[in-house]
CSV table of C-alpha atoms in Angstrom, one decimal:
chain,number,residue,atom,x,y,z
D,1,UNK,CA,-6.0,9.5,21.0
D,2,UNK,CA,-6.3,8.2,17.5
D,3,UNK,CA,-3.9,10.1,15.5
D,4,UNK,CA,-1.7,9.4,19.0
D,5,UNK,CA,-2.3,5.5,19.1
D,6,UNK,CA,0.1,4.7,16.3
D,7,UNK,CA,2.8,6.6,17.8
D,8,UNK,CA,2.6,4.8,21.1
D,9,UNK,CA,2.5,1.4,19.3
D,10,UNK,CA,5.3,1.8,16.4
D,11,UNK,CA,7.2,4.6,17.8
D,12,UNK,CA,9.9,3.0,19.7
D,13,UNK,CA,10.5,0.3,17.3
D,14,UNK,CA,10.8,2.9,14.7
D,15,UNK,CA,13.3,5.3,16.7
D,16,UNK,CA,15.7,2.3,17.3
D,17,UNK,CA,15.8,1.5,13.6
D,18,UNK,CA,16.3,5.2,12.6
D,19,UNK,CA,19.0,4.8,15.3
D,20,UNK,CA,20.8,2.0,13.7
D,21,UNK,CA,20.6,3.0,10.2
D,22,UNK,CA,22.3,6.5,11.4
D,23,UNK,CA,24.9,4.9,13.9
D,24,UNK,CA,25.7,2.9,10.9
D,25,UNK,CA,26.2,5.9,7.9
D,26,UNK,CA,28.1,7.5,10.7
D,27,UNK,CA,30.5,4.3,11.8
D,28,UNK,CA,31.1,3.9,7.9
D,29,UNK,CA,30.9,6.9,6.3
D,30,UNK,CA,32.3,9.1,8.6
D,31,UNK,CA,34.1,7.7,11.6
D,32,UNK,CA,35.8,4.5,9.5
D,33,UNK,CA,36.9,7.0,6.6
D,34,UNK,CA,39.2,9.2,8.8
D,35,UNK,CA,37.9,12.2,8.7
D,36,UNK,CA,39.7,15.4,10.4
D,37,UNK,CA,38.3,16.3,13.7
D,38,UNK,CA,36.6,19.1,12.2
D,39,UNK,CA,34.9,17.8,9.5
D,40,UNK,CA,34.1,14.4,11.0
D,41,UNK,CA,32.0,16.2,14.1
D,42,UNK,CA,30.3,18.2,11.7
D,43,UNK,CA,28.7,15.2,9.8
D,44,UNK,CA,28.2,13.9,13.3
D,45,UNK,CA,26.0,16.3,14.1
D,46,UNK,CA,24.5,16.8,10.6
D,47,UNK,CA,23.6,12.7,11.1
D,48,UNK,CA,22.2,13.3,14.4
D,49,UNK,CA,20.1,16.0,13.5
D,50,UNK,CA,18.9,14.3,10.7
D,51,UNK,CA,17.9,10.8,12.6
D,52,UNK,CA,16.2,13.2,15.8
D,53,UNK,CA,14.4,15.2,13.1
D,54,UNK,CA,12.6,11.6,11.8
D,55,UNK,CA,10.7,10.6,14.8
D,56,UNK,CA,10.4,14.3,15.8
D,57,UNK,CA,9.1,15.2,12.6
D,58,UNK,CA,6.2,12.6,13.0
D,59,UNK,CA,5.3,13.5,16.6
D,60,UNK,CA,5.1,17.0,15.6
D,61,UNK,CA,2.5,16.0,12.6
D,62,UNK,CA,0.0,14.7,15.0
D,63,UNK,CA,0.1,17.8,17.4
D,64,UNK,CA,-0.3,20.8,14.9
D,65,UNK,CA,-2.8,20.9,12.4
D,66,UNK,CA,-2.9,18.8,9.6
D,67,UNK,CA,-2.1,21.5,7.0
D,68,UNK,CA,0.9,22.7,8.4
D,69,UNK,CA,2.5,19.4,8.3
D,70,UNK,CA,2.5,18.8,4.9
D,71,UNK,CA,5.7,21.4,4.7
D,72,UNK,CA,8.0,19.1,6.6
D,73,UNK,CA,6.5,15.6,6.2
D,74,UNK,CA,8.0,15.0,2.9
D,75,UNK,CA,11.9,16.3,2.8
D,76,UNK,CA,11.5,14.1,6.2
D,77,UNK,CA,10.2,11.1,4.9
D,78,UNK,CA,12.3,11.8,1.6
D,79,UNK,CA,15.4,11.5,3.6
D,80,UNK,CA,14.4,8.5,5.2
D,81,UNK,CA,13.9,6.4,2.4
D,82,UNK,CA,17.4,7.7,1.4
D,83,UNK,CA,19.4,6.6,4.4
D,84,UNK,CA,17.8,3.2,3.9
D,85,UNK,CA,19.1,3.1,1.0
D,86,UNK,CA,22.9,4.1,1.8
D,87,UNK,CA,22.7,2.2,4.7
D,88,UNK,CA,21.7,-1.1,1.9
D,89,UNK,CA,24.5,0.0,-0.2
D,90,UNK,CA,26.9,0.0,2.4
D,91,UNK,CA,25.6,-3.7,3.6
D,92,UNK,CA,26.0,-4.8,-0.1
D,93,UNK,CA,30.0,-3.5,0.0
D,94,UNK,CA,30.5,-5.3,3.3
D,95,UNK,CA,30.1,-8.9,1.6
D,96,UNK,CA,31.2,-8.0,-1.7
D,97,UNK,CA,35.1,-9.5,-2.2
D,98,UNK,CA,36.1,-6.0,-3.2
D,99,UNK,CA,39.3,-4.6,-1.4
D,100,UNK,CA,39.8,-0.6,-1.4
D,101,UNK,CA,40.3,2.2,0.6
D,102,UNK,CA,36.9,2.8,3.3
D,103,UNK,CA,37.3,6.4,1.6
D,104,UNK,CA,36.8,4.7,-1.8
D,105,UNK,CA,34.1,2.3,-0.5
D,106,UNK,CA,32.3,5.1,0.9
D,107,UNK,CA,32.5,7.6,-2.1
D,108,UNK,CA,31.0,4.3,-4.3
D,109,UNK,CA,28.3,4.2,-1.5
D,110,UNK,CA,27.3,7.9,-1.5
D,111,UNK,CA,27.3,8.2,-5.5
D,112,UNK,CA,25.1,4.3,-5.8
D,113,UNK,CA,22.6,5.4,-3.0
D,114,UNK,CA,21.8,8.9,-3.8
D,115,UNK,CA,21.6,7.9,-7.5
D,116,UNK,CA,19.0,5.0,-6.6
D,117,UNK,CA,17.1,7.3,-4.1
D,118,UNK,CA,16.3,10.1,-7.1
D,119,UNK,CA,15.5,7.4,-8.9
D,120,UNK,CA,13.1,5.8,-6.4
D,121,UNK,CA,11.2,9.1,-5.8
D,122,UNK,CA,10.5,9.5,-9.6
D,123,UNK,CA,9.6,6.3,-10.2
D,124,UNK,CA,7.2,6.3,-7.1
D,125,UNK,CA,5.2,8.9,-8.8
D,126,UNK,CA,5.0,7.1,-12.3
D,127,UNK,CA,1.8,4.9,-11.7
D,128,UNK,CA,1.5,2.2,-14.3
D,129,UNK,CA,-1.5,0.0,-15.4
D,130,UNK,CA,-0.9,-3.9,-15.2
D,131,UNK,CA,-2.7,-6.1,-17.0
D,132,UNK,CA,-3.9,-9.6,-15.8
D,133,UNK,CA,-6.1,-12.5,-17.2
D,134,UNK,CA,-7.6,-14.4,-14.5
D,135,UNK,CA,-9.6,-18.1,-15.6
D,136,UNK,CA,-11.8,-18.9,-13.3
D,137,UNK,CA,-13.8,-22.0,-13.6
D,138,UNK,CA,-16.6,-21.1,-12.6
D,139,UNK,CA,-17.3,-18.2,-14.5
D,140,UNK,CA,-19.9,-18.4,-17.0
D,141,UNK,CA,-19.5,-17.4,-20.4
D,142,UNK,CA,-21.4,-14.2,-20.0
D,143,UNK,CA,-19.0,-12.4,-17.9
D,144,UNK,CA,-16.0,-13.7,-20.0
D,145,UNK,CA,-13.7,-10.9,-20.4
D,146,UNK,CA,-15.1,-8.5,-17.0
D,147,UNK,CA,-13.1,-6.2,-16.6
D,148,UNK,CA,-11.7,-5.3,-13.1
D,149,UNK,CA,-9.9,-2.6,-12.6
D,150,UNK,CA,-7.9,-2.6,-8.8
D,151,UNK,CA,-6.8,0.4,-6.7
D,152,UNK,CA,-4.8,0.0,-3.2
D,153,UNK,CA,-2.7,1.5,-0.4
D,154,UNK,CA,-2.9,5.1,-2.8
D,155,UNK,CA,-2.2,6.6,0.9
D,156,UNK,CA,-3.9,9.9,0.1
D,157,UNK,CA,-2.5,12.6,2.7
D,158,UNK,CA,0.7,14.3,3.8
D,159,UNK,CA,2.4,13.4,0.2
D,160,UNK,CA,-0.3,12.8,-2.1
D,161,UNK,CA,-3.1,14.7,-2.4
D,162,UNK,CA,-5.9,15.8,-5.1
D,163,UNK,CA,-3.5,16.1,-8.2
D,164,UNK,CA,-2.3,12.5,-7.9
D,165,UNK,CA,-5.8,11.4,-7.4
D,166,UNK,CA,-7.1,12.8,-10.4
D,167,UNK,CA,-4.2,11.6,-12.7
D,168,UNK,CA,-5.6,8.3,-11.2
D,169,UNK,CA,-8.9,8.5,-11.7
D,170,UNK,CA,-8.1,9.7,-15.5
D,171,UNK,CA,-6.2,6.4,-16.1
D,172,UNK,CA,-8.9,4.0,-14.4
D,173,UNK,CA,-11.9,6.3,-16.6
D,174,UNK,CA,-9.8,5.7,-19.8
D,175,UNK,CA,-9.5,1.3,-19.3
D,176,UNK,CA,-13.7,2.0,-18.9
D,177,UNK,CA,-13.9,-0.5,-16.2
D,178,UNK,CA,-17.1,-2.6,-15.6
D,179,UNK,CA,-16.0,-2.0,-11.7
D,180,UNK,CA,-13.5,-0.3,-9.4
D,181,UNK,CA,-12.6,-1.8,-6.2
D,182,UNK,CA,-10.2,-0.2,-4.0
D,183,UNK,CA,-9.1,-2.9,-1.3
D,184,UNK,CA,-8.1,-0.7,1.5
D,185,UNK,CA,-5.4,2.4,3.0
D,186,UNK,CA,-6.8,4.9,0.2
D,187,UNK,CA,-6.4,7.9,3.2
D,188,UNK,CA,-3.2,8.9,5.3
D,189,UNK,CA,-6.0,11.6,7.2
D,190,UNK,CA,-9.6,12.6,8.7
D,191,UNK,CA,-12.2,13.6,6.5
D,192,UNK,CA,-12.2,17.0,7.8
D,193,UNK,CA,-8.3,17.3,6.5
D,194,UNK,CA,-8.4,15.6,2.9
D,195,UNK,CA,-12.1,15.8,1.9
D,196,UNK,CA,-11.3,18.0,-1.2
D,197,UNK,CA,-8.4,15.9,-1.8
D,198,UNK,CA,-10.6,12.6,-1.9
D,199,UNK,CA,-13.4,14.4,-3.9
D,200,UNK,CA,-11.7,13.0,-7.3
D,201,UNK,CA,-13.2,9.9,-6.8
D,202,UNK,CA,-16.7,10.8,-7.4
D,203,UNK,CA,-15.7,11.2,-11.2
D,204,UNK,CA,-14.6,7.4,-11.5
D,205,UNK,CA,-16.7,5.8,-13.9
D,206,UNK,CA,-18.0,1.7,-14.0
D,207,UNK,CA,-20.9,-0.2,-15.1
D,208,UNK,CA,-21.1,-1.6,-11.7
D,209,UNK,CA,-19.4,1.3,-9.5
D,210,UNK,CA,-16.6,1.8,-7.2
D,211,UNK,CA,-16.4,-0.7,-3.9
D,212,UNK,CA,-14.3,-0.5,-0.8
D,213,UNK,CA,-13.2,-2.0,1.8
D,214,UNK,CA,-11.2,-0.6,5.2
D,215,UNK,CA,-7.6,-1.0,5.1
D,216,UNK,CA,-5.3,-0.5,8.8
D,217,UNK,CA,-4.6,2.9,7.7
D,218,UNK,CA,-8.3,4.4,7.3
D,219,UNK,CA,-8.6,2.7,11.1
D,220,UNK,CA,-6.3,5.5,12.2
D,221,UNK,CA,-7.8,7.7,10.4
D,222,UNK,CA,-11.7,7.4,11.6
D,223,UNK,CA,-12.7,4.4,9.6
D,224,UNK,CA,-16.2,4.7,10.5
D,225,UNK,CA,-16.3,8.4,9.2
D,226,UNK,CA,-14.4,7.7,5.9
D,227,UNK,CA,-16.9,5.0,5.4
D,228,UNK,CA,-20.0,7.1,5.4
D,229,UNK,CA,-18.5,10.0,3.4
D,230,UNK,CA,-17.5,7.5,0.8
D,231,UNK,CA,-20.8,6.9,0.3
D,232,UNK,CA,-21.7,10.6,-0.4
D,233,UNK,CA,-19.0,10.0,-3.0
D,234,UNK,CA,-21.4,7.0,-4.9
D,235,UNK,CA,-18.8,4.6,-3.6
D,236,UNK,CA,-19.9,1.0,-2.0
D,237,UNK,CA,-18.2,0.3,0.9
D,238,UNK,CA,-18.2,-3.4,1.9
D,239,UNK,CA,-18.3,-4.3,5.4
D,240,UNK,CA,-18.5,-7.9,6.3
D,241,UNK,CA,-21.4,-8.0,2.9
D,242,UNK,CA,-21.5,-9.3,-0.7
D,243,UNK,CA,-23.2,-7.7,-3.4
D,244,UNK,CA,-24.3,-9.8,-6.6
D,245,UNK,CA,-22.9,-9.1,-9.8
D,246,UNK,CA,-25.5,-9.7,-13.2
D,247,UNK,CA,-25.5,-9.9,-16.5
D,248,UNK,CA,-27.4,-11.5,-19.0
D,249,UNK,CA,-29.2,-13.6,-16.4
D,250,UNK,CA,-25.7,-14.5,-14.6
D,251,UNK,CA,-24.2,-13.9,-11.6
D,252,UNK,CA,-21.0,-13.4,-9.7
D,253,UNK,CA,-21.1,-12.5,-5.9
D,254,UNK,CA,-18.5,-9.6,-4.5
D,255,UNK,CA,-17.6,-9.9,-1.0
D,256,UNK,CA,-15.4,-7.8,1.2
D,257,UNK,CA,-14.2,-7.9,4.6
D,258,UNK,CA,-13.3,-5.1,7.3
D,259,UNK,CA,-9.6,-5.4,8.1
D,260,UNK,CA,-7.9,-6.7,11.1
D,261,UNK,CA,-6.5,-3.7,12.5
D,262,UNK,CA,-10.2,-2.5,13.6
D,263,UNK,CA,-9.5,-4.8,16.8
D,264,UNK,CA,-7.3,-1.9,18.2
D,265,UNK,CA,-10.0,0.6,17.6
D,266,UNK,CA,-13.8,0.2,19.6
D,267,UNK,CA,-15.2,1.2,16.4
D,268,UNK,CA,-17.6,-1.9,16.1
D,269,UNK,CA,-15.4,-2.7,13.3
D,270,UNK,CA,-13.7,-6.4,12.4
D,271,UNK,CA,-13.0,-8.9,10.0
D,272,UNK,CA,-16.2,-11.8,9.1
D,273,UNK,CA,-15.8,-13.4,6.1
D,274,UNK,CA,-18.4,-15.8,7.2
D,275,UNK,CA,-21.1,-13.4,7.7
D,276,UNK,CA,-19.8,-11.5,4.6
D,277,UNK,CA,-20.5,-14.6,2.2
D,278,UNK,CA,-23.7,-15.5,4.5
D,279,UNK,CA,-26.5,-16.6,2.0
D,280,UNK,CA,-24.6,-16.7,-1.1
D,281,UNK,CA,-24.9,-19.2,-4.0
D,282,UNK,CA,-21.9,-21.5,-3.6
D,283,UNK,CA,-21.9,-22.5,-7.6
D,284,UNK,CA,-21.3,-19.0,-8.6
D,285,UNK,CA,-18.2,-17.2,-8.6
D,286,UNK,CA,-17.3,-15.5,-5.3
D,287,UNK,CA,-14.8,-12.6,-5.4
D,288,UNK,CA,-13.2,-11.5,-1.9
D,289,UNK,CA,-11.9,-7.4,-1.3
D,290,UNK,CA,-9.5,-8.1,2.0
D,291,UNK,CA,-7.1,-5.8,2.4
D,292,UNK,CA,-4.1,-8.3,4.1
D,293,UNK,CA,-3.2,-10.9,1.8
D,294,UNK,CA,-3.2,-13.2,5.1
D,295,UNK,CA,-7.2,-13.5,4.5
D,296,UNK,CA,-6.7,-15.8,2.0
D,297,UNK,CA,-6.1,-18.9,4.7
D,298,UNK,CA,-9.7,-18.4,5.8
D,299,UNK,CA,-11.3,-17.7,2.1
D,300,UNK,CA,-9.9,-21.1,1.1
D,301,UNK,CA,-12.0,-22.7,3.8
D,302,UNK,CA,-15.0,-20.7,2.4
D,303,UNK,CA,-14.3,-21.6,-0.9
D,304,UNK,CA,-13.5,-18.2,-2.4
D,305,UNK,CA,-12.4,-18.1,-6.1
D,306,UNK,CA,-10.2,-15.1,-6.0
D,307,UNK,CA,-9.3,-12.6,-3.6
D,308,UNK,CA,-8.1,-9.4,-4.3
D,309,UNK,CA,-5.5,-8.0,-1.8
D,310,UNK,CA,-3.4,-5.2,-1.2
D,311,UNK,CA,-1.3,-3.8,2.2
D,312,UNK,CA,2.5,-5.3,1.0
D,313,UNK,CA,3.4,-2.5,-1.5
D,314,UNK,CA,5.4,-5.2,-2.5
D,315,UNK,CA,8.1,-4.2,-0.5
D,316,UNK,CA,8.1,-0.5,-1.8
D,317,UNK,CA,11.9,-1.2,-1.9
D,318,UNK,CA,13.0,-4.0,-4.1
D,319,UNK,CA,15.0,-5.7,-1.3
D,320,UNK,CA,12.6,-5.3,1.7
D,321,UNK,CA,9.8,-7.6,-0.3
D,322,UNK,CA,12.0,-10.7,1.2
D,323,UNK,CA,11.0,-9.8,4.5
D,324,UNK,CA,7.7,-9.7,4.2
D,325,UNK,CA,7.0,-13.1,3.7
D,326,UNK,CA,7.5,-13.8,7.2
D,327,UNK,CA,4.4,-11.8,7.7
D,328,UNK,CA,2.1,-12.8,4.7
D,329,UNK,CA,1.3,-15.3,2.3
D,330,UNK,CA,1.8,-13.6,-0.6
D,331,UNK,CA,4.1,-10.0,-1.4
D,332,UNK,CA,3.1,-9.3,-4.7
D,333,UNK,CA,1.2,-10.4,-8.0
D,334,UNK,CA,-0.9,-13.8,-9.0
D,335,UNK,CA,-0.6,-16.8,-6.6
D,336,UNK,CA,-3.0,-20.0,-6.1
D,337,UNK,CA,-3.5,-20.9,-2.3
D,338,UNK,CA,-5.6,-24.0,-2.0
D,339,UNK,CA,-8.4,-23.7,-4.4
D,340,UNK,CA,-8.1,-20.0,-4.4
D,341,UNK,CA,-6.4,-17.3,-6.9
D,342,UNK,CA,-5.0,-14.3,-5.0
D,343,UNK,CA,-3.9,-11.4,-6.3
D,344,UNK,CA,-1.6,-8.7,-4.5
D,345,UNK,CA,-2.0,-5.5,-5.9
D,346,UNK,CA,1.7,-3.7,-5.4
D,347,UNK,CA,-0.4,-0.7,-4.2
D,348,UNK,CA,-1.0,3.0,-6.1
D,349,UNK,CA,0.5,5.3,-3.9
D,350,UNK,CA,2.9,4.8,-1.3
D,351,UNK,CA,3.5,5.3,2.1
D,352,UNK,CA,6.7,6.9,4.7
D,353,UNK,CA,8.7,7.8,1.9
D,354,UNK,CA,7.6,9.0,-1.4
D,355,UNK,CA,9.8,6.2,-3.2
D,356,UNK,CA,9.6,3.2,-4.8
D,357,UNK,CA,12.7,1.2,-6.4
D,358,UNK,CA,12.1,-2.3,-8.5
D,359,UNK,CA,8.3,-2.2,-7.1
D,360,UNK,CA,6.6,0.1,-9.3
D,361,UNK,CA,3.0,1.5,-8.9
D,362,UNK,CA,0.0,0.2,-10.0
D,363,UNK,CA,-3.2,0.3,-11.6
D,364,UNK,CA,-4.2,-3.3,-12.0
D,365,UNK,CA,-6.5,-4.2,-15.1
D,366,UNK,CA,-8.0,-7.8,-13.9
D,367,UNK,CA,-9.6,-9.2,-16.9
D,368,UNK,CA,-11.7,-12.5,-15.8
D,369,UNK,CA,-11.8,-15.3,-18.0
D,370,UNK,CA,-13.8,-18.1,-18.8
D,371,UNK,CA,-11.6,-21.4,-19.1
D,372,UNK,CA,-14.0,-22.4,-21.5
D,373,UNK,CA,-12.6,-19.4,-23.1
D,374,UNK,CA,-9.3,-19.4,-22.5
C-alpha cells in the first residue's frame, strides 16, 4: 500500500490538471488556429495520448518493478514539465496587448516554450554551490567561520541516480565542510531499489559528519528503513534529537525534527521539536534540520537561532514560486521570522520533471559568523 498511497491521495488532483493544461494546448494551439480536419484530429489525438500517457505512466511505475520504470519515467515527466510550460506561454500571450493572427500567436508559443523547456532540463542538471554568511549572536568566537555545507530534496530515483550523486558528493568533498546536513527527500525509492545508487554518500567527508533528517518523500519510500541504512552509510539521522557541536571548549547544539508527512504513515514517526531540543543549553546556539519551512512558527517559540529548510525547490519553475507562499513561510533563500534566521535551500535535485527554469540547483555553503566578527 505504500508506493500505492500517494496515488490514491494526489492522483485525481493531478489528472484534472494534466487535463486542463492539454484541453488548453489543444483549444489554442490546435482547435483556435484552424487547422484542416485532417491535421487538426491528428494533434488531437497526439494531445490525448500524451495527457493519458502522464497519469498512466505513474500508475504503471508503482505496479512493475522499480527498474523497468526508469525507461519511461523520464520522456514522461520530460513532457510534462514541457506542456506546463506552453501552456504558461500561452497564458502570457492572452494578456499581453499584442494583436496577430492565433496561427502567429501560436507559432511564438511553440518556438518560446520548447526553447525554455531545453533550457530548463539542462539547467536542472547544472548543480551550483551558493554561498552564505550567516551572524548569529550567539555564536562564540570559536566557531566563527563553521562551515556548513546543505543538501535537500536531491530526489535520488527514477531520474537521478548514482552518477549525479557522486558529482555531488565531489563538490561538497572539495568546500571540505566541517558538516553535511541533508534536510530531507534525498530518495524517490525503497532501499532495496536504489541502495547502490545511495552508496555515494558514504564518501562525503566532514569534521563532524553527515546528518539527516526525514523529508515527505522518504515517508513514501519506507522512512523507517532508509533511516537505519543510512546509518550503515556513517550518516546521523536526527529524529526528534540534538546532538552537541565542540570546539575549543564551545558548543553549538544541532537539532532536527521528523517531518509532518509521517502522520499519514503508522511508522511511529512525527514532528517534536520539543522533545528534540529537550535538555539543551538555552545560551548556546541552537541549529534546527526541518524539512518544511512551516517549522519555523514553532522554532521561534523554542527560541531556535537558525533553521535550515528545504521541501519548496523554490518553485522548480520560476513562476510557480508565487504560489507557494500560500503554503509556506518562506520559498527560497535567507529570511528572519521572529527571532529566528531561516534558510530555504532551493533543493539539489529535483522532482516530476527533470527541469528547472530561474530556480537553479544548489549546494549551499552556510558559513556562520560571529557578529563580533562580522
Amino acid at each position: 500500500m505504500g508506493r500505492l498511497l500517494p496515488l490514491v491521495v494526489y492522483l485525481p488532483a493531478g489528472v484534472a490538471i494534466v487535463g486542463g493544461i492539454h484541453y488548453y494546448l489543444w483549444a489554442r494551439l490546435v482547435r483556435d488556429v484552424g487547422f484542416g480536419p485532417t491535421t487538426a484530429f491528428g494533434l488531437k489525438a497526439l494531445l490525448v495520448f500524451l495527457a493519458a500517457s502522464v497519469p498512466l505512466g505513474v500508475i504503471a511505475s508503482r505496479l512493475v518493478p522499480y527498474r523497468w520504470s526508469v525507461w519511461w519515467l523520464e520522456p514522461i515527466y520530460l513532457w510534462l514539465g514541457t506542456s506546463m510550460l506552453l501552456a504558461m506561454g500561452l497564458a502570457v500571450m492572452e494578456v499581453l496587448p499584442i494583436t496577430t493572427s492565433r496561427a502567429s500567436s501560436a507559432a511564438v508559443v511553440l518556438v518560446m516554450g520548447l526553447g525554455a523547456a531545453a533550457l530548463a532540463a539542462h539547467e536542472a542538471r547544472r548543480v551550483r554551490v551558493e554561498r552564505v554568511e550567516i551572524p548569529l549572536r550567539k555564536l562564540p568566537r570559536e566557531f566563527d567561520r563553521l562551515r556548513l555545507v546543505q543538501l535537500s530534496d536531491l530526489h535520488i530515483g527514477q531520474t537521478l541516480g548514482r552518477a549525479f550523486l557522486e558529482e555531488v558528493v565531489s563538490q561538497v568533498n572539495a568546500l571540505a565542510p566541517d558538516a553535511v546536513l541533508i534536510t530531507g527527500d534525498l530518495v524517490d525509492g525503497r532501499v532495496a531499489d536504489i541502495a547502490a545508487d545511495i552508496a555515494p554518500l558514504g564518501a562525503l567527508t566532514s569534521t563532524y559528519g553527515t546528518f539527516f533528517v526525514t523529508g515527505n518523500h522518504e515517508y513514501h519510500a519506507d522512512a523507517p528503513e532508509w533511516c537505519e541504512h543510512l546509518g550503515k552509510l556513517g550518516v546521523r539521522v536526527l529524529r526528534n534529537e540534538h546532538v552537541a557541536l565542540e570546539r575549543a571548549g564551545q558548543v553549538l547544539h544541532l537539532a532536527g525534527i521528523d517531518d509532518y508527512e509521517a502522520a499519514h504513515f503508522d511508522v511511529g514517526h512525527g514532528p517534536d521539536l520539543a522533545r528534540a531540543v529537550e535538555g539543551r543549553d538555552r545560551s548556546k546556539v541552537l541549529i534546527l534540520m526541518a524539512h518544511q519551512p512551516k517549522a519555523v512558527q514553532e522554532a521561534v517559540r523554542h527560541g531556535v537561532d537558525l533553521q535550515l529548510s528545504g521541501h519548496t525547490h523554490g518553485g522548480q519553475f520560476w513562476p510557480l514560486r508565487w504560489l507557494l507562499r500560500a503554503g509556506q513561510p518562506v520559498v527560497d533563500g535567507l529570511r528572519r521570522v521572529g527571532d529566528t534566521l531561516v534558510y530555504v535551500s532551493r533543493g539539489t535535485g529535483h522532482s516530476g520533471p527533470p527541469m528547472r527554469l530561474g530556480v537553479p540547483p544548489e549546494v549551499t555553503e552556510l558559513v556562520l559568523r560571529s557578529e563580533d566578527d562580522v
